[in-house]
Structures are given as C-alpha cells and as structure tokens.
Amino acid sequence: MLNEPDEFHALRDGVRQLCSQFPDTYFRRIDAEKAYPDEFVQALMAAGWLAAMIPQAYGGAGLGLAAASVIMEEINRSGANAGAVHGQMYNMGTLLRHGSPAQKDRYLPAIAAGRLRIQSMAVTEPTTGTDTTRLKTTAVRKGDRYVVNGQKVWISRVQHSDLMILLARTTPLAEVKRKSDGMSVFLVDLRESIGRGLTVRPIPNMVNHETSELFFDELEVPVENLIGEEGRGFHYILDGLNAERTLIAAECIGDGYWFIERARRYAGDRIVFDRPIGMNQGVQFPIAEAYIEIEAANLMRFDAARRFDAGLPCGAQANMAKHLAARASWEAANVCLQTHGGFGFATEYDVERKFRETRLYQVAPVSTNLIYAYVAEHVLGLPRSF
C-alpha cells in the first residue's frame, strides 16, 4: 500500500535513505547531459543493494526476488531510474543457477563486492526481434575457443558493464530437432572484447537509457566461459525472464507511486479560481483511479515474486504483473502530466523525464502483445498464434 508499512519496512528505509542523497536535480542533470548516473550506481553497489539475490556464501545478502523487487521499486519511487542498474539483479541469476562452481567462485564474490558489473545481456537481434530461436549470431568452437560472429541490437549498459551474458547459436537451426535447441550462453568479458572483435555502436533514443548495437567479428571467447551445457542456452535465458519481468513490474509500481504522489501534492497546492484544483472531481477521480490500478498491479507483483521464491511456476504471474504494472504506471504518468498542465512539460518538475522513462515498459523487455499471446496459449489453452 502507498503509506502502509509492510514486512520490507527496514529494507525500504535503507534504500530510501541512500536515494535521498541523490535529489531530483542530480537526475535532471544526468538526463540533460545524456550521461550515466555513475555516482548513484557506485553508491548502490557499495551499499550492497545490487547484490541482494547473491547467496551469502558468495558475499551477497541472500534475499529473494520479493525483497529485490522492493529495492527496484524504491529506486524508481525516489525519482531515479532503476533501468541503469536492474541488469545486475537478473543477469547474475544466469550465472548463479547454471554456472559451474569454478565460474561462481571466480565471479560472484567480485560482483557482490561491487568490483565487477554484470549489467548487460545480449539476446535481441535486428532481423529477428523477439523470434529468438532464429537468431543469427553464431559461436563456433575452435580448439579452446569459441569464435563469435553476428550482430545484436538494443543491448543495454554495455559501456558501463564489465561482463555480458551472450546468447549465440552453436548448432545451425537446420541441424536441431527443436528450434529452441542448439543455442548456448557465454560470459563475455567486455574489458577484453571491445575493440578486439566486438564493436559497440550507441543508439541515441528518447530516454536517457544507455543502449547499443553490437557487432561481433571473429570475437574469441574462452571455452571456460560457456555457461552450462552447450545447446541449452535458450532454456537458461528463459529461466531468468520471470525474475526480470517481476523486477520491471516493481519498477513500474515505483514510478506509479511517484506520479501519484506528485499529482496529489500539486493538486493540493495549485490554486485556481480561489480553490485548490484537487477539490474538483475532474482532477480527483483520475488520480484515485490511477492509484487503484497501481495497487492492483502491486498485488500481482508480490504474487509473482513469492511464487518465484517458493520455486513454484510463475510465468503467468510474472507476465501479468509486468503488463498490469506497465499499463498502470503509464496511466499514472498521463494523469500526473495532465494534473500539472503546462508545468508538467517543464523539466524542473521532473514529470516529463519520468513520463518518458516509464513509457519504455509498454514495449520492453517484453511487448504487450507477446504477453497477451503467452496468456492466451499457456493459461487459456488457445491455439499458438506464432
């Protein structure tokens, strides 16, 4: 609930205290300069917030997805944008769940301590989009190396990450029984790869979200950087999507609460015709409706997270949580902008910045239509549409 303490009260207080050190003016400047919030990210890492889901044996907090989602929610609720850091939360999950003991011993303690960043995952390609099984990036084994060739697009935080999860095809599509077979996951050391077979081309976009197009030209990846079994990569990636979608839902909920609070505050303070505009039902009702939608999405978020933490199937809940939260945050953004009127377009109010940021989640990391397709097929039992 908006102002009601919950089991994560202490966790929320800790994240809020850190975020309070980075006021609106900080993120306004970062946005204007199209920069990356390095100081903010370093503070989160130093405090251990981005290592929440790493087991204590490796130096992390050993918390579940529900707690991790609260961290993401509070970051966005503070006026920041968790899109700069959320990859650290779910990308390390691929390594944690499917990596070898040697890989986990080598990387997880450094990630937990904030010495290594694993902010990036390269799956999407320009010619295949969400049809992942037809990706064209290949990794061919040659002795003790895999040689990677291909292209990826919309790959986030590459320039601010040390490690990247890469999905590539190791067996040609024509040679596998199922199109989801024959793909493998690799851990790419970006510090050694950029300029040595990997070219990064930033993509300017409407949100201050660092994203790039990647070109692989005979990039060599050591065999020991293969995660899990060769050919099982697609299944490993799917395994982490429920966590990703639940965390994104939490970020949208954080955005939603931010928009509602800003709208509520402005509606109470803005005087027109000798009365606060918040006295008018035409202003009140849309804010109340947006709040109700955020609260409903919040319940689905926690349902998905708790099922994930209990090891129960949660694909439907994660997808629905992401959809409901993204839609609710976008409606709250519209209400907040409308409540502020012309001032909503002024950068000093921060509404337009958050407005742009929350719009992304209608499209990525999974589009609305793909969620509809998932629910139609896997929950309602309708014929597969693609």
CSV table of C-alpha atoms in Angstrom, one decimal:
chain,number,residue,atom,x,y,z
A,1,MET,CA,0.0,0.0,0.0
A,2,LEU,CA,1.1,3.6,-0.6
A,3,ASN,CA,1.8,4.6,3.0
A,4,GLU,CA,1.3,1.3,4.9
A,5,PRO,CA,4.4,-0.4,6.5
A,6,ASP,CA,5.0,-4.0,5.3
A,7,GLU,CA,7.5,-6.7,6.0
A,8,PHE,CA,10.1,-4.9,4.0
A,9,HIS,CA,9.9,-1.7,6.1
A,10,ALA,CA,13.5,-1.7,7.1
A,11,LEU,CA,14.7,-2.5,3.6
A,12,ARG,CA,12.6,0.3,2.2
A,13,ASP,CA,14.0,2.7,4.7
A,14,GLY,CA,17.6,1.8,3.8
A,15,VAL,CA,17.1,2.2,0.1
A,16,ARG,CA,15.2,5.5,0.6
A,17,GLN,CA,18.0,6.9,2.8
A,18,LEU,CA,20.6,6.2,0.1
A,19,CYS,CA,18.4,7.6,-2.7
A,20,SER,CA,17.7,10.7,-0.7
A,21,GLN,CA,21.4,11.6,-1.2
A,22,PHE,CA,20.6,12.0,-5.0
A,23,PRO,CA,17.9,14.6,-5.4
A,24,ASP,CA,15.8,15.4,-8.5
A,25,THR,CA,18.5,18.0,-9.5
A,26,TYR,CA,21.0,15.2,-9.9
A,27,PHE,CA,18.9,13.1,-12.2
A,28,ARG,CA,17.7,16.2,-14.1
A,29,ARG,CA,21.4,17.0,-14.8
A,30,ILE,CA,22.2,13.4,-15.8
A,31,ASP,CA,19.2,13.4,-18.2
A,32,ALA,CA,20.1,16.7,-19.7
A,33,GLU,CA,23.7,15.6,-20.3
A,34,LYS,CA,22.6,12.2,-21.6
A,35,ALA,CA,25.0,10.8,-19.1
A,36,TYR,CA,25.1,7.6,-16.9
A,37,PRO,CA,24.5,8.0,-13.2
A,38,ASP,CA,27.8,6.6,-12.2
A,39,GLU,CA,27.9,8.1,-8.7
A,40,PHE,CA,24.4,6.7,-7.9
A,41,VAL,CA,25.3,3.3,-9.3
A,42,GLN,CA,28.5,3.1,-7.3
A,43,ALA,CA,26.7,4.1,-4.1
A,44,LEU,CA,24.1,1.3,-4.7
A,45,MET,CA,26.8,-1.2,-5.3
A,46,ALA,CA,28.9,-0.1,-2.3
A,47,ALA,CA,25.9,-0.5,-0.1
A,48,GLY,CA,25.3,-4.0,-1.3
A,49,TRP,CA,21.8,-3.3,-2.7
A,50,LEU,CA,22.6,-4.8,-6.1
A,51,ALA,CA,23.9,-8.0,-4.5
A,52,ALA,CA,20.6,-8.7,-2.8
A,53,MET,CA,20.0,-12.0,-4.5
A,54,ILE,CA,23.5,-13.3,-4.4
A,55,PRO,CA,23.8,-16.0,-1.7
A,56,GLN,CA,25.6,-15.1,1.5
A,57,ALA,CA,28.3,-17.8,0.7
A,58,TYR,CA,29.5,-15.5,-2.1
A,59,GLY,CA,29.2,-12.3,-0.2
A,60,GLY,CA,25.6,-11.3,-1.1
A,61,ALA,CA,22.6,-10.7,1.1
A,62,GLY,CA,20.9,-14.0,0.1
A,63,LEU,CA,17.5,-12.3,-0.3
A,64,GLY,CA,14.7,-13.5,-2.5
A,65,LEU,CA,13.0,-11.9,-5.5
A,66,ALA,CA,10.3,-10.2,-3.4
A,67,ALA,CA,13.0,-8.3,-1.5
A,68,ALA,CA,14.9,-7.5,-4.7
A,69,SER,CA,11.8,-6.1,-6.3
A,70,VAL,CA,11.3,-3.8,-3.3
A,71,ILE,CA,14.8,-2.4,-3.9
A,72,MET,CA,13.9,-1.7,-7.6
A,73,GLU,CA,10.6,-0.2,-6.6
A,74,GLU,CA,12.1,2.2,-4.1
A,75,ILE,CA,14.7,3.4,-6.6
A,76,ASN,CA,12.0,4.4,-9.1
A,77,ARG,CA,9.8,5.7,-6.3
A,78,SER,CA,12.6,8.1,-5.2
A,79,GLY,CA,12.6,9.7,-8.7
A,80,ALA,CA,15.6,7.8,-10.0
A,81,ASN,CA,15.6,5.2,-12.9
A,82,ALA,CA,16.4,1.6,-12.0
A,83,GLY,CA,17.0,0.9,-15.7
A,84,ALA,CA,20.6,2.0,-15.1
A,85,VAL,CA,21.2,-0.9,-12.6
A,86,HIS,CA,18.5,-3.6,-12.9
A,87,GLY,CA,20.6,-5.8,-15.2
A,88,GLN,CA,22.9,-6.6,-12.2
A,89,MET,CA,19.9,-8.1,-10.4
A,90,TYR,CA,18.8,-10.6,-13.0
A,91,ASN,CA,21.8,-11.2,-15.2
A,92,MET,CA,23.8,-12.7,-12.4
A,93,GLY,CA,21.0,-15.2,-12.0
A,94,THR,CA,22.0,-17.0,-15.2
A,95,LEU,CA,25.5,-17.4,-13.7
A,96,LEU,CA,24.2,-18.4,-10.3
A,97,ARG,CA,21.7,-21.0,-11.5
A,98,HIS,CA,23.6,-22.5,-14.4
A,99,GLY,CA,27.3,-21.6,-14.0
A,100,SER,CA,30.0,-24.1,-12.9
A,101,PRO,CA,31.3,-24.0,-9.3
A,102,ALA,CA,34.6,-22.5,-10.7
A,103,GLN,CA,32.7,-19.8,-12.5
A,104,LYS,CA,30.6,-18.9,-9.5
A,105,ASP,CA,33.7,-18.9,-7.2
A,106,ARG,CA,35.5,-16.6,-9.7
A,107,TYR,CA,32.8,-14.1,-10.4
A,108,LEU,CA,30.1,-13.9,-7.8
A,109,PRO,CA,32.2,-12.7,-4.8
A,110,ALA,CA,33.6,-9.8,-7.0
A,111,ILE,CA,30.1,-9.0,-8.3
A,112,ALA,CA,28.7,-9.0,-4.7
A,113,ALA,CA,31.5,-6.7,-3.5
A,114,GLY,CA,30.9,-4.3,-6.3
A,115,ARG,CA,34.2,-4.9,-8.1
A,116,LEU,CA,32.6,-6.4,-11.2
A,117,ARG,CA,29.5,-5.3,-13.0
A,118,ILE,CA,27.3,-7.7,-15.0
A,119,GLN,CA,24.8,-5.2,-16.2
A,120,SER,CA,24.4,-6.4,-19.8
A,121,MET,CA,22.7,-9.3,-21.7
A,122,ALA,CA,22.9,-9.7,-25.5
A,123,VAL,CA,19.9,-11.6,-26.9
A,124,THR,CA,17.9,-9.4,-29.3
A,125,GLU,CA,18.9,-9.1,-33.0
A,126,PRO,CA,17.9,-6.6,-35.6
A,127,THR,CA,16.5,-9.1,-38.1
A,128,THR,CA,14.7,-11.5,-35.7
A,129,GLY,CA,13.5,-9.3,-32.8
A,130,THR,CA,11.5,-11.4,-30.3
A,131,ASP,CA,11.8,-14.5,-32.6
A,132,THR,CA,14.8,-15.5,-30.5
A,133,THR,CA,15.1,-19.1,-31.9
A,134,ARG,CA,16.0,-17.7,-35.3
A,135,LEU,CA,18.9,-15.6,-34.1
A,136,LYS,CA,21.8,-15.5,-36.5
A,137,THR,CA,24.8,-14.8,-34.2
A,138,THR,CA,26.9,-17.9,-34.2
A,139,ALA,CA,29.6,-19.3,-31.9
A,140,VAL,CA,31.8,-21.9,-33.5
A,141,ARG,CA,34.2,-23.9,-31.3
A,142,LYS,CA,37.8,-23.9,-32.5
A,143,GLY,CA,40.1,-25.7,-30.0
A,144,ASP,CA,39.9,-23.9,-26.6
A,145,ARG,CA,37.9,-21.0,-28.0
A,146,TYR,CA,34.5,-20.2,-29.4
A,147,VAL,CA,34.6,-17.7,-32.3
A,148,VAL,CA,31.6,-15.4,-32.4
A,149,ASN,CA,30.2,-13.6,-35.4
A,150,GLY,CA,26.9,-11.7,-35.7
A,151,GLN,CA,25.0,-8.7,-34.6
A,152,LYS,CA,22.9,-7.7,-31.6
A,153,VAL,CA,20.7,-4.6,-31.0
A,154,TRP,CA,19.1,-2.8,-28.1
A,155,ILE,CA,21.7,-4.1,-25.7
A,156,SER,CA,21.7,-2.1,-22.6
A,157,ARG,CA,24.6,-0.8,-20.4
A,158,VAL,CA,27.4,-2.4,-22.4
A,159,GLN,CA,29.6,0.7,-21.9
A,160,HIS,CA,29.0,0.5,-18.1
A,161,SER,CA,29.5,-3.2,-17.5
A,162,ASP,CA,32.5,-5.5,-17.1
A,163,LEU,CA,30.7,-8.7,-18.1
A,164,MET,CA,27.9,-9.6,-20.5
A,165,ILE,CA,25.7,-12.6,-20.9
A,166,LEU,CA,25.6,-13.6,-24.6
A,167,LEU,CA,23.2,-16.0,-26.4
A,168,ALA,CA,24.5,-17.4,-29.7
A,169,ARG,CA,23.7,-20.3,-31.9
A,170,THR,CA,26.3,-23.2,-31.6
A,171,THR,CA,24.4,-25.6,-33.8
A,172,PRO,CA,22.8,-24.5,-37.0
A,173,LEU,CA,19.0,-24.3,-36.9
A,174,ALA,CA,18.7,-26.8,-39.7
A,175,GLU,CA,20.5,-29.4,-37.6
A,176,VAL,CA,18.4,-29.4,-34.5
A,177,LYS,CA,15.2,-31.3,-33.7
A,178,ARG,CA,13.6,-28.3,-31.9
A,179,LYS,CA,14.3,-24.7,-32.9
A,180,SER,CA,14.9,-23.8,-29.3
A,181,ASP,CA,17.9,-26.2,-29.1
A,182,GLY,CA,21.4,-25.5,-30.3
A,183,MET,CA,21.9,-22.1,-28.6
A,184,SER,CA,24.4,-21.5,-25.9
A,185,VAL,CA,25.1,-18.9,-23.3
A,186,PHE,CA,28.5,-17.3,-22.8
A,187,LEU,CA,30.0,-15.0,-20.3
A,188,VAL,CA,31.8,-12.3,-22.3
A,189,ASP,CA,34.5,-10.2,-20.6
A,190,LEU,CA,33.8,-6.8,-22.1
A,191,ARG,CA,37.1,-5.3,-20.9
A,192,GLU,CA,38.9,-7.8,-23.1
A,193,SER,CA,36.4,-7.9,-26.0
A,194,ILE,CA,35.6,-4.3,-27.0
A,195,GLY,CA,37.9,-3.4,-29.8
A,196,ARG,CA,39.1,-7.0,-30.2
A,197,GLY,CA,36.3,-8.5,-32.2
A,198,LEU,CA,33.4,-6.6,-30.5
A,199,THR,CA,32.3,-3.2,-31.8
A,200,VAL,CA,29.8,-1.1,-29.8
A,201,ARG,CA,27.7,1.5,-31.5
A,202,PRO,CA,25.5,3.5,-29.2
A,203,ILE,CA,21.8,4.1,-30.2
A,204,PRO,CA,20.5,7.6,-29.3
A,205,ASN,CA,16.9,7.4,-28.0
A,206,MET,CA,14.1,9.3,-26.4
A,207,VAL,CA,15.0,8.1,-22.9
A,208,ASN,CA,18.4,8.5,-21.3
A,209,HIS,CA,18.9,4.8,-21.4
A,210,GLU,CA,22.3,3.6,-22.5
A,211,THR,CA,21.7,1.1,-25.2
A,212,SER,CA,23.8,-0.1,-28.2
A,213,GLU,CA,24.1,-2.1,-31.3
A,214,LEU,CA,26.8,-4.8,-31.2
A,215,PHE,CA,28.9,-6.2,-34.0
A,216,PHE,CA,30.8,-9.4,-33.5
A,217,ASP,CA,33.6,-10.1,-35.9
A,218,GLU,CA,35.7,-13.2,-35.1
A,219,LEU,CA,35.4,-12.5,-31.3
A,220,GLU,CA,37.2,-15.2,-29.4
A,221,VAL,CA,35.6,-16.4,-26.2
A,222,PRO,CA,37.4,-19.0,-24.0
A,223,VAL,CA,35.7,-22.4,-23.7
A,224,GLU,CA,35.6,-22.0,-19.9
A,225,ASN,CA,33.3,-19.0,-20.4
A,226,LEU,CA,30.5,-21.3,-21.7
A,227,ILE,CA,27.7,-21.3,-19.0
A,228,GLY,CA,26.1,-24.7,-18.5
A,229,GLU,CA,25.8,-27.2,-21.3
A,230,GLU,CA,26.3,-26.3,-25.0
A,231,GLY,CA,22.9,-26.1,-26.8
A,232,ARG,CA,20.9,-25.4,-23.6
A,233,GLY,CA,21.2,-21.7,-23.7
A,234,PHE,CA,17.7,-20.8,-24.7
A,235,HIS,CA,16.3,-22.6,-21.8
A,236,TYR,CA,18.7,-20.9,-19.4
A,237,ILE,CA,17.7,-17.5,-20.7
A,238,LEU,CA,14.0,-18.3,-20.3
A,239,ASP,CA,14.7,-19.4,-16.8
A,240,GLY,CA,15.6,-15.8,-15.9
A,241,LEU,CA,12.8,-14.0,-17.6
A,242,ASN,CA,10.3,-14.4,-14.9
A,243,ALA,CA,12.7,-12.6,-12.5
A,244,GLU,CA,13.3,-9.9,-15.0
A,245,ARG,CA,9.6,-9.2,-15.6
A,246,THR,CA,8.8,-9.2,-11.9
A,247,LEU,CA,11.6,-6.7,-11.3
A,248,ILE,CA,10.4,-4.5,-14.1
A,249,ALA,CA,6.9,-4.6,-12.7
A,250,ALA,CA,8.2,-3.4,-9.4
A,251,GLU,CA,10.0,-0.5,-11.1
A,252,CYS,CA,6.7,0.5,-12.8
A,253,ILE,CA,4.9,0.4,-9.5
A,254,GLY,CA,7.6,2.6,-8.1
A,255,ASP,CA,7.1,5.0,-11.0
A,256,GLY,CA,3.3,4.8,-10.4
A,257,TYR,CA,3.6,5.8,-6.8
A,258,TRP,CA,5.9,8.7,-7.7
A,259,PHE,CA,3.4,10.0,-10.3
A,260,ILE,CA,0.5,9.7,-7.9
A,261,GLU,CA,2.4,11.5,-5.1
A,262,ARG,CA,3.5,14.3,-7.4
A,263,ALA,CA,-0.1,14.7,-8.8
A,264,ARG,CA,-1.6,14.5,-5.3
A,265,ARG,CA,0.8,17.2,-4.0
A,266,TYR,CA,0.3,19.5,-6.9
A,267,ALA,CA,-3.4,19.2,-6.9
A,268,GLY,CA,-3.5,20.1,-3.2
A,269,ASP,CA,-1.2,23.1,-3.7
A,270,ARG,CA,-2.3,24.6,-7.0
A,271,ILE,CA,-4.9,27.4,-6.6
A,272,VAL,CA,-7.1,28.3,-9.5
A,273,PHE,CA,-10.4,30.2,-9.0
A,274,ASP,CA,-9.6,30.7,-5.3
A,275,ARG,CA,-9.5,26.9,-4.6
A,276,PRO,CA,-7.1,24.0,-4.9
A,277,ILE,CA,-7.6,22.2,-8.1
A,278,GLY,CA,-7.7,19.0,-6.1
A,279,MET,CA,-11.2,19.9,-4.9
A,280,ASN,CA,-12.5,19.3,-8.4
A,281,GLN,CA,-13.7,15.8,-9.0
A,282,GLY,CA,-12.4,16.0,-12.6
A,283,VAL,CA,-8.9,16.2,-11.0
A,284,GLN,CA,-9.5,13.9,-8.1
A,285,PHE,CA,-11.1,11.0,-9.8
A,286,PRO,CA,-8.3,10.3,-12.4
A,287,ILE,CA,-5.7,10.4,-9.6
A,288,ALA,CA,-7.8,8.0,-7.5
A,289,GLU,CA,-8.3,5.6,-10.4
A,290,ALA,CA,-4.5,5.6,-11.2
A,291,TYR,CA,-3.8,4.8,-7.5
A,292,ILE,CA,-6.3,1.9,-7.6
A,293,GLU,CA,-4.7,0.4,-10.7
A,294,ILE,CA,-1.2,0.7,-9.2
A,295,GLU,CA,-2.4,-1.1,-6.0
A,296,ALA,CA,-3.9,-3.9,-8.1
A,297,ALA,CA,-0.7,-4.4,-10.1
A,298,ASN,CA,1.3,-4.3,-6.8
A,299,LEU,CA,-0.6,-7.4,-5.6
A,300,MET,CA,0.2,-9.3,-8.8
A,301,ARG,CA,3.9,-8.3,-8.4
A,302,PHE,CA,4.1,-9.8,-5.0
A,303,ASP,CA,2.2,-12.9,-6.0
A,304,ALA,CA,4.7,-13.5,-8.9
A,305,ALA,CA,7.7,-12.8,-6.6
A,306,ARG,CA,6.6,-15.1,-3.8
A,307,ARG,CA,5.8,-17.9,-6.2
A,308,PHE,CA,9.3,-17.5,-7.7
A,309,ASP,CA,10.9,-17.5,-4.3
A,310,ALA,CA,9.0,-20.7,-3.4
A,311,GLY,CA,10.1,-22.4,-6.5
A,312,LEU,CA,6.6,-22.6,-8.0
A,313,PRO,CA,5.6,-22.0,-11.6
A,314,CYS,CA,5.2,-18.2,-12.0
A,315,GLY,CA,5.4,-17.5,-15.7
A,316,ALA,CA,1.8,-16.3,-16.0
A,317,GLN,CA,2.0,-14.2,-12.8
A,318,ALA,CA,5.3,-12.6,-13.9
A,319,ASN,CA,3.9,-11.7,-17.3
A,320,MET,CA,0.6,-10.4,-15.9
A,321,ALA,CA,2.4,-8.4,-13.3
A,322,LYS,CA,4.7,-6.8,-15.8
A,323,HIS,CA,1.7,-6.0,-18.1
A,324,LEU,CA,-0.5,-4.6,-15.3
A,325,ALA,CA,2.2,-2.5,-13.8
A,326,ALA,CA,3.5,-1.1,-17.1
A,327,ARG,CA,0.0,-0.1,-18.0
A,328,ALA,CA,-0.8,1.3,-14.6
A,329,SER,CA,2.4,3.4,-14.4
A,330,TRP,CA,1.7,4.8,-17.9
A,331,GLU,CA,-1.8,5.8,-16.9
A,332,ALA,CA,-0.5,7.4,-13.7
A,333,ALA,CA,2.1,9.3,-15.8
A,334,ASN,CA,-0.7,10.7,-18.0
A,335,VAL,CA,-2.7,11.7,-15.0
A,336,CYS,CA,0.3,13.4,-13.4
A,337,LEU,CA,1.1,15.3,-16.5
A,338,GLN,CA,-2.5,16.3,-17.0
A,339,THR,CA,-2.8,17.5,-13.4
A,340,HIS,CA,0.3,19.7,-13.8
A,341,GLY,CA,-1.0,21.1,-17.0
A,342,GLY,CA,1.7,23.2,-18.8
A,343,PHE,CA,4.1,22.9,-15.9
A,344,GLY,CA,4.2,19.1,-16.5
A,345,PHE,CA,6.2,19.8,-19.6
A,346,ALA,CA,8.8,21.9,-17.7
A,347,THR,CA,12.0,20.0,-16.9
A,348,GLU,CA,12.2,21.5,-13.4
A,349,TYR,CA,9.1,19.5,-12.3
A,350,ASP,CA,10.7,16.1,-13.5
A,351,VAL,CA,7.3,14.8,-14.7
A,352,GLU,CA,8.3,14.9,-18.4
A,353,ARG,CA,11.5,12.9,-17.6
A,354,LYS,CA,9.7,10.2,-15.7
A,355,PHE,CA,6.9,10.3,-18.3
A,356,ARG,CA,9.4,9.3,-21.0
A,357,GLU,CA,11.1,6.7,-18.8
A,358,THR,CA,8.0,4.8,-17.8
A,359,ARG,CA,6.7,4.6,-21.4
A,360,LEU,CA,9.5,2.2,-22.3
A,361,TYR,CA,7.9,-0.6,-20.4
A,362,GLN,CA,5.0,-0.9,-22.7
A,363,VAL,CA,7.5,-2.1,-25.2
A,364,ALA,CA,10.4,-3.7,-23.4
A,365,PRO,CA,11.7,-6.0,-22.1
A,366,VAL,CA,8.7,-7.9,-23.5
A,367,SER,CA,5.9,-6.3,-25.5
A,368,THR,CA,2.3,-6.2,-24.6
A,369,ASN,CA,1.2,-8.4,-27.5
A,370,LEU,CA,3.7,-11.1,-26.5
A,371,ILE,CA,2.2,-11.1,-23.0
A,372,TYR,CA,-1.3,-11.5,-24.5
A,373,ALA,CA,0.0,-14.4,-26.6
A,374,TYR,CA,1.6,-16.1,-23.6
A,375,VAL,CA,-1.6,-15.8,-21.5
A,376,ALA,CA,-3.8,-16.9,-24.4
A,377,GLU,CA,-1.8,-20.0,-25.1
A,378,HIS,CA,-0.4,-21.1,-21.7
A,379,VAL,CA,-3.2,-20.0,-19.4
A,380,LEU,CA,-6.3,-20.1,-21.5
A,381,GLY,CA,-5.3,-23.0,-23.7
A,382,LEU,CA,-5.9,-21.2,-27.0
A,383,PRO,CA,-4.0,-22.3,-30.2
A,384,ARG,CA,-0.5,-21.0,-30.5
A,385,SER,CA,-0.6,-17.8,-32.7
A,386,PHE,CA,3.0,-17.8,-33.9
